[in-house]
């Protein structure tokens, strides 16, 4: 199923975290298919480059690759610097993961990193890009998380 997004409403740029594979890659593809340029954010540079080139060729959009681990506490400054020259009207905060297995046997540091990735990174992204969109009086955030859960939130109550 393909979803057409309104380029005038959301363009000219969108940002997708977790964009190297899975749901994030699909979000990025749907956005690119709508003619909106894409910022692809994830840790795996080779996959991001492959996805970006593929979507640029197929849909005629520009792409920017940002190799970044959004589970790190200091990531938002790097992401802001990498995108501050772009007019981003749509953000899909999709990066996330789960840790299957018996809870008490999992490494505590891994659990902390997962918690940061699945919660605080979405807060940081929403707060930063929400502020940018509010200043521009436009934009939408889609904080789904890597597990595909969450509600779609408009900055202005739509």
PDB file of C-alpha atoms in Angstrom:
ATOM      1  CA  UNK A   1       0.000   0.000   0.000  1.00  0.00           C
ATOM      2  CA  UNK A   2       1.304   3.438  -0.934  1.00  0.00           C
ATOM      3  CA  UNK A   3       0.341   6.575   0.928  1.00  0.00           C
ATOM      4  CA  UNK A   4       0.595   9.927  -0.836  1.00  0.00           C
ATOM      5  CA  UNK A   5       1.644  12.812   1.384  1.00  0.00           C
ATOM      6  CA  UNK A   6       0.971  16.440   0.566  1.00  0.00           C
ATOM      7  CA  UNK A   7       4.344  17.891  -0.406  1.00  0.00           C
ATOM      8  CA  UNK A   8       3.077  21.442   0.115  1.00  0.00           C
ATOM      9  CA  UNK A   9       2.023  20.626   3.661  1.00  0.00           C
ATOM     10  CA  UNK A  10       4.989  18.501   4.731  1.00  0.00           C
ATOM     11  CA  UNK A  11       7.794  19.411   2.346  1.00  0.00           C
ATOM     12  CA  UNK A  12      10.347  20.121   1.274  1.00  0.00           C
ATOM     13  CA  UNK A  13      12.205  17.826   3.714  1.00  0.00           C
ATOM     14  CA  UNK A  14      11.288  14.993   6.083  1.00  0.00           C
ATOM     15  CA  UNK A  15      13.448  13.233   8.663  1.00  0.00           C
ATOM     16  CA  UNK A  16      13.183   9.526   9.524  1.00  0.00           C
ATOM     17  CA  UNK A  17      15.134   7.813  12.311  1.00  0.00           C
ATOM     18  CA  UNK A  18      15.725   4.092  12.143  1.00  0.00           C
ATOM     19  CA  UNK A  19      15.689   4.529   8.371  1.00  0.00           C
ATOM     20  CA  UNK A  20      18.200   1.852   7.373  1.00  0.00           C
ATOM     21  CA  UNK A  21      15.756  -1.068   7.483  1.00  0.00           C
ATOM     22  CA  UNK A  22      12.324  -2.317   8.457  1.00  0.00           C
ATOM     23  CA  UNK A  23       9.511   0.079   9.283  1.00  0.00           C
ATOM     24  CA  UNK A  24      11.783   3.135   9.161  1.00  0.00           C
ATOM     25  CA  UNK A  25      12.934   2.294   5.652  1.00  0.00           C
ATOM     26  CA  UNK A  26       9.306   1.854   4.583  1.00  0.00           C
ATOM     27  CA  UNK A  27       8.358   5.229   6.094  1.00  0.00           C
ATOM     28  CA  UNK A  28      11.240   6.822   4.195  1.00  0.00           C
ATOM     29  CA  UNK A  29      10.180   5.144   0.956  1.00  0.00           C
ATOM     30  CA  UNK A  30       6.564   6.326   1.288  1.00  0.00           C
ATOM     31  CA  UNK A  31       7.768   9.860   1.977  1.00  0.00           C
ATOM     32  CA  UNK A  32      10.186   9.835  -0.961  1.00  0.00           C
ATOM     33  CA  UNK A  33       7.468   8.423  -3.224  1.00  0.00           C
ATOM     34  CA  UNK A  34       5.439  11.518  -2.363  1.00  0.00           C
ATOM     35  CA  UNK A  35       8.251  13.704  -3.714  1.00  0.00           C
ATOM     36  CA  UNK A  36       9.521  14.899  -0.342  1.00  0.00           C
ATOM     37  CA  UNK A  37      13.291  14.990   0.209  1.00  0.00           C
ATOM     38  CA  UNK A  38      14.473  12.745   3.040  1.00  0.00           C
ATOM     39  CA  UNK A  39      16.999  12.842   5.850  1.00  0.00           C
ATOM     40  CA  UNK A  40      17.853   9.248   6.733  1.00  0.00           C
ATOM     41  CA  UNK A  41      19.123   8.707  10.276  1.00  0.00           C
ATOM     42  CA  UNK A  42      20.519   5.455  11.704  1.00  0.00           C
ATOM     43  CA  UNK A  43      23.771   3.818  12.783  1.00  0.00           C
ATOM     44  CA  UNK A  44      24.497   1.715   9.679  1.00  0.00           C
ATOM     45  CA  UNK A  45      26.115   3.999   7.117  1.00  0.00           C
ATOM     46  CA  UNK A  46      26.349   1.465   4.285  1.00  0.00           C
ATOM     47  CA  UNK A  47      22.637   0.662   4.464  1.00  0.00           C
ATOM     48  CA  UNK A  48      21.681   4.340   4.749  1.00  0.00           C
ATOM     49  CA  UNK A  49      23.728   5.226   1.674  1.00  0.00           C
ATOM     50  CA  UNK A  50      22.201   2.350  -0.277  1.00  0.00           C
ATOM     51  CA  UNK A  51      18.665   3.355   0.723  1.00  0.00           C
ATOM     52  CA  UNK A  52      19.306   7.033  -0.025  1.00  0.00           C
ATOM     53  CA  UNK A  53      20.706   6.410  -3.499  1.00  0.00           C
ATOM     54  CA  UNK A  54      17.903   3.969  -4.286  1.00  0.00           C
ATOM     55  CA  UNK A  55      15.172   6.429  -3.281  1.00  0.00           C
ATOM     56  CA  UNK A  56      16.828   9.385  -5.014  1.00  0.00           C
ATOM     57  CA  UNK A  57      17.062   7.449  -8.271  1.00  0.00           C
ATOM     58  CA  UNK A  58      13.578   5.953  -8.050  1.00  0.00           C
ATOM     59  CA  UNK A  59      11.663   9.029  -6.868  1.00  0.00           C
ATOM     60  CA  UNK A  60      13.831  11.967  -7.959  1.00  0.00           C
ATOM     61  CA  UNK A  61      14.256  13.343  -4.433  1.00  0.00           C
ATOM     62  CA  UNK A  62      17.316  14.562  -2.597  1.00  0.00           C
ATOM     63  CA  UNK A  63      18.545  12.661   0.411  1.00  0.00           C
ATOM     64  CA  UNK A  64      20.916  13.274   3.269  1.00  0.00           C
ATOM     65  CA  UNK A  65      22.469  10.524   5.343  1.00  0.00           C
ATOM     66  CA  UNK A  66      23.113  11.182   9.034  1.00  0.00           C
ATOM     67  CA  UNK A  67      24.988   8.362  10.728  1.00  0.00           C
ATOM     68  CA  UNK A  68      24.053   8.649  14.370  1.00  0.00           C
ATOM     69  CA  UNK A  69      23.247   6.537  17.404  1.00  0.00           C
ATOM     70  CA  UNK A  70      20.152   8.214  18.854  1.00  0.00           C
ATOM     71  CA  UNK A  71      20.492   6.212  22.066  1.00  0.00           C
ATOM     72  CA  UNK A  72      23.434   8.438  23.052  1.00  0.00           C
ATOM     73  CA  UNK A  73      22.587  11.279  25.398  1.00  0.00           C
ATOM     74  CA  UNK A  74      24.395  13.858  23.243  1.00  0.00           C
ATOM     75  CA  UNK A  75      22.859  12.928  19.882  1.00  0.00           C
ATOM     76  CA  UNK A  76      20.369  15.806  19.501  1.00  0.00           C
ATOM     77  CA  UNK A  77      23.067  18.454  19.089  1.00  0.00           C
ATOM     78  CA  UNK A  78      24.681  16.424  16.334  1.00  0.00           C
ATOM     79  CA  UNK A  79      21.334  15.867  14.631  1.00  0.00           C
ATOM     80  CA  UNK A  80      20.490  19.567  14.873  1.00  0.00           C
ATOM     81  CA  UNK A  81      23.851  20.517  13.337  1.00  0.00           C
ATOM     82  CA  UNK A  82      23.407  18.014  10.524  1.00  0.00           C
ATOM     83  CA  UNK A  83      19.974  19.395   9.585  1.00  0.00           C
ATOM     84  CA  UNK A  84      19.972  23.072  10.564  1.00  0.00           C
ATOM     85  CA  UNK A  85      20.160  24.192   6.932  1.00  0.00           C
ATOM     86  CA  UNK A  86      17.036  22.217   5.936  1.00  0.00           C
ATOM     87  CA  UNK A  87      13.341  23.086   6.128  1.00  0.00           C
ATOM     88  CA  UNK A  88      12.051  19.903   7.767  1.00  0.00           C
ATOM     89  CA  UNK A  89       8.259  19.694   7.826  1.00  0.00           C
ATOM     90  CA  UNK A  90       7.772  16.054   8.821  1.00  0.00           C
ATOM     91  CA  UNK A  91       9.603  13.987  11.438  1.00  0.00           C
ATOM     92  CA  UNK A  92       9.136  10.256  11.914  1.00  0.00           C
ATOM     93  CA  UNK A  93      10.922   9.261  15.119  1.00  0.00           C
ATOM     94  CA  UNK A  94      11.044   5.547  14.477  1.00  0.00           C
ATOM     95  CA  UNK A  95      14.331   4.244  15.913  1.00  0.00           C
ATOM     96  CA  UNK A  96      13.890   1.629  18.596  1.00  0.00           C
ATOM     97  CA  UNK A  97      14.441  -1.952  19.599  1.00  0.00           C
ATOM     98  CA  UNK A  98      13.402  -4.628  22.030  1.00  0.00           C
ATOM     99  CA  UNK A  99      15.385  -6.985  24.228  1.00  0.00           C
ATOM    100  CA  UNK A 100      13.837 -10.440  24.202  1.00  0.00           C
ATOM    101  CA  UNK A 101      14.754 -12.816  26.929  1.00  0.00           C
ATOM    102  CA  UNK A 102      14.584 -13.164  30.655  1.00  0.00           C
ATOM    103  CA  UNK A 103      14.768  -9.667  32.159  1.00  0.00           C
ATOM    104  CA  UNK A 104      17.065 -10.485  35.080  1.00  0.00           C
ATOM    105  CA  UNK A 105      19.549 -12.201  32.788  1.00  0.00           C
ATOM    106  CA  UNK A 106      19.894  -9.166  30.506  1.00  0.00           C
ATOM    107  CA  UNK A 107      22.817  -6.802  30.958  1.00  0.00           C
ATOM    108  CA  UNK A 108      21.751  -3.710  32.898  1.00  0.00           C
ATOM    109  CA  UNK A 109      23.766  -1.362  30.670  1.00  0.00           C
ATOM    110  CA  UNK A 110      21.995  -2.794  27.612  1.00  0.00           C
ATOM    111  CA  UNK A 111      18.650  -2.209  29.308  1.00  0.00           C
ATOM    112  CA  UNK A 112      19.563   1.424  30.046  1.00  0.00           C
ATOM    113  CA  UNK A 113      20.613   2.011  26.439  1.00  0.00           C
ATOM    114  CA  UNK A 114      17.391   0.434  25.213  1.00  0.00           C
ATOM    115  CA  UNK A 115      15.321   2.550  27.578  1.00  0.00           C
ATOM    116  CA  UNK A 116      17.082   5.704  26.372  1.00  0.00           C
ATOM    117  CA  UNK A 117      16.570   4.712  22.730  1.00  0.00           C
ATOM    118  CA  UNK A 118      12.909   3.788  23.127  1.00  0.00           C
ATOM    119  CA  UNK A 119      11.883   6.777  25.251  1.00  0.00           C
ATOM    120  CA  UNK A 120      14.240   9.700  25.717  1.00  0.00           C
ATOM    121  CA  UNK A 121      15.421   9.844  22.110  1.00  0.00           C
ATOM    122  CA  UNK A 122      11.811  10.364  20.989  1.00  0.00           C
ATOM    123  CA  UNK A 123      11.348  13.068  23.613  1.00  0.00           C
ATOM    124  CA  UNK A 124      14.526  14.840  22.491  1.00  0.00           C
ATOM    125  CA  UNK A 125      13.560  14.650  18.817  1.00  0.00           C
ATOM    126  CA  UNK A 126       9.984  15.811  19.441  1.00  0.00           C
ATOM    127  CA  UNK A 127      11.117  18.669  21.648  1.00  0.00           C
ATOM    128  CA  UNK A 128      13.781  19.929  19.259  1.00  0.00           C
ATOM    129  CA  UNK A 129      11.933  19.543  15.959  1.00  0.00           C
ATOM    130  CA  UNK A 130       8.605  20.488  17.540  1.00  0.00           C
ATOM    131  CA  UNK A 131      10.150  23.775  18.594  1.00  0.00           C
ATOM    132  CA  UNK A 132      11.511  24.309  15.111  1.00  0.00           C
ATOM    133  CA  UNK A 133       8.124  23.549  13.544  1.00  0.00           C
ATOM    134  CA  UNK A 134       6.304  25.785  15.965  1.00  0.00           C
ATOM    135  CA  UNK A 135       8.612  28.672  15.091  1.00  0.00           C
ATOM    136  CA  UNK A 136       7.791  27.988  11.437  1.00  0.00           C
ATOM    137  CA  UNK A 137       4.088  27.452  12.299  1.00  0.00           C
ATOM    138  CA  UNK A 138       4.022  24.174  10.395  1.00  0.00           C
ATOM    139  CA  UNK A 139       4.877  20.519  10.606  1.00  0.00           C
ATOM    140  CA  UNK A 140       3.899  17.234  12.171  1.00  0.00           C
ATOM    141  CA  UNK A 141       5.627  14.718  14.384  1.00  0.00           C
ATOM    142  CA  UNK A 142       5.090  10.981  14.258  1.00  0.00           C
ATOM    143  CA  UNK A 143       6.716   9.486  17.377  1.00  0.00           C
ATOM    144  CA  UNK A 144       6.025   5.803  16.823  1.00  0.00           C
ATOM    145  CA  UNK A 145       9.139   4.211  18.262  1.00  0.00           C
ATOM    146  CA  UNK A 146      10.801   1.137  16.869  1.00  0.00           C
ATOM    147  CA  UNK A 147       7.958  -1.124  17.913  1.00  0.00           C
ATOM    148  CA  UNK A 148       5.451   0.724  15.720  1.00  0.00           C
ATOM    149  CA  UNK A 149       3.373   1.847  18.684  1.00  0.00           C
ATOM    150  CA  UNK A 150       2.339   5.336  19.601  1.00  0.00           C
ATOM    151  CA  UNK A 151      -0.104   7.894  18.432  1.00  0.00           C
ATOM    152  CA  UNK A 152       0.398  10.477  15.754  1.00  0.00           C
ATOM    153  CA  UNK A 153       0.546  13.920  17.300  1.00  0.00           C
ATOM    154  CA  UNK A 154       0.015  17.239  15.633  1.00  0.00           C
ATOM    155  CA  UNK A 155       1.692  20.267  17.070  1.00  0.00           C
ATOM    156  CA  UNK A 156      -1.538  22.206  16.729  1.00  0.00           C
ATOM    157  CA  UNK A 157      -4.205  19.700  17.744  1.00  0.00           C
ATOM    158  CA  UNK A 158      -5.340  18.412  14.343  1.00  0.00           C
TER     159      UNK A 158
END
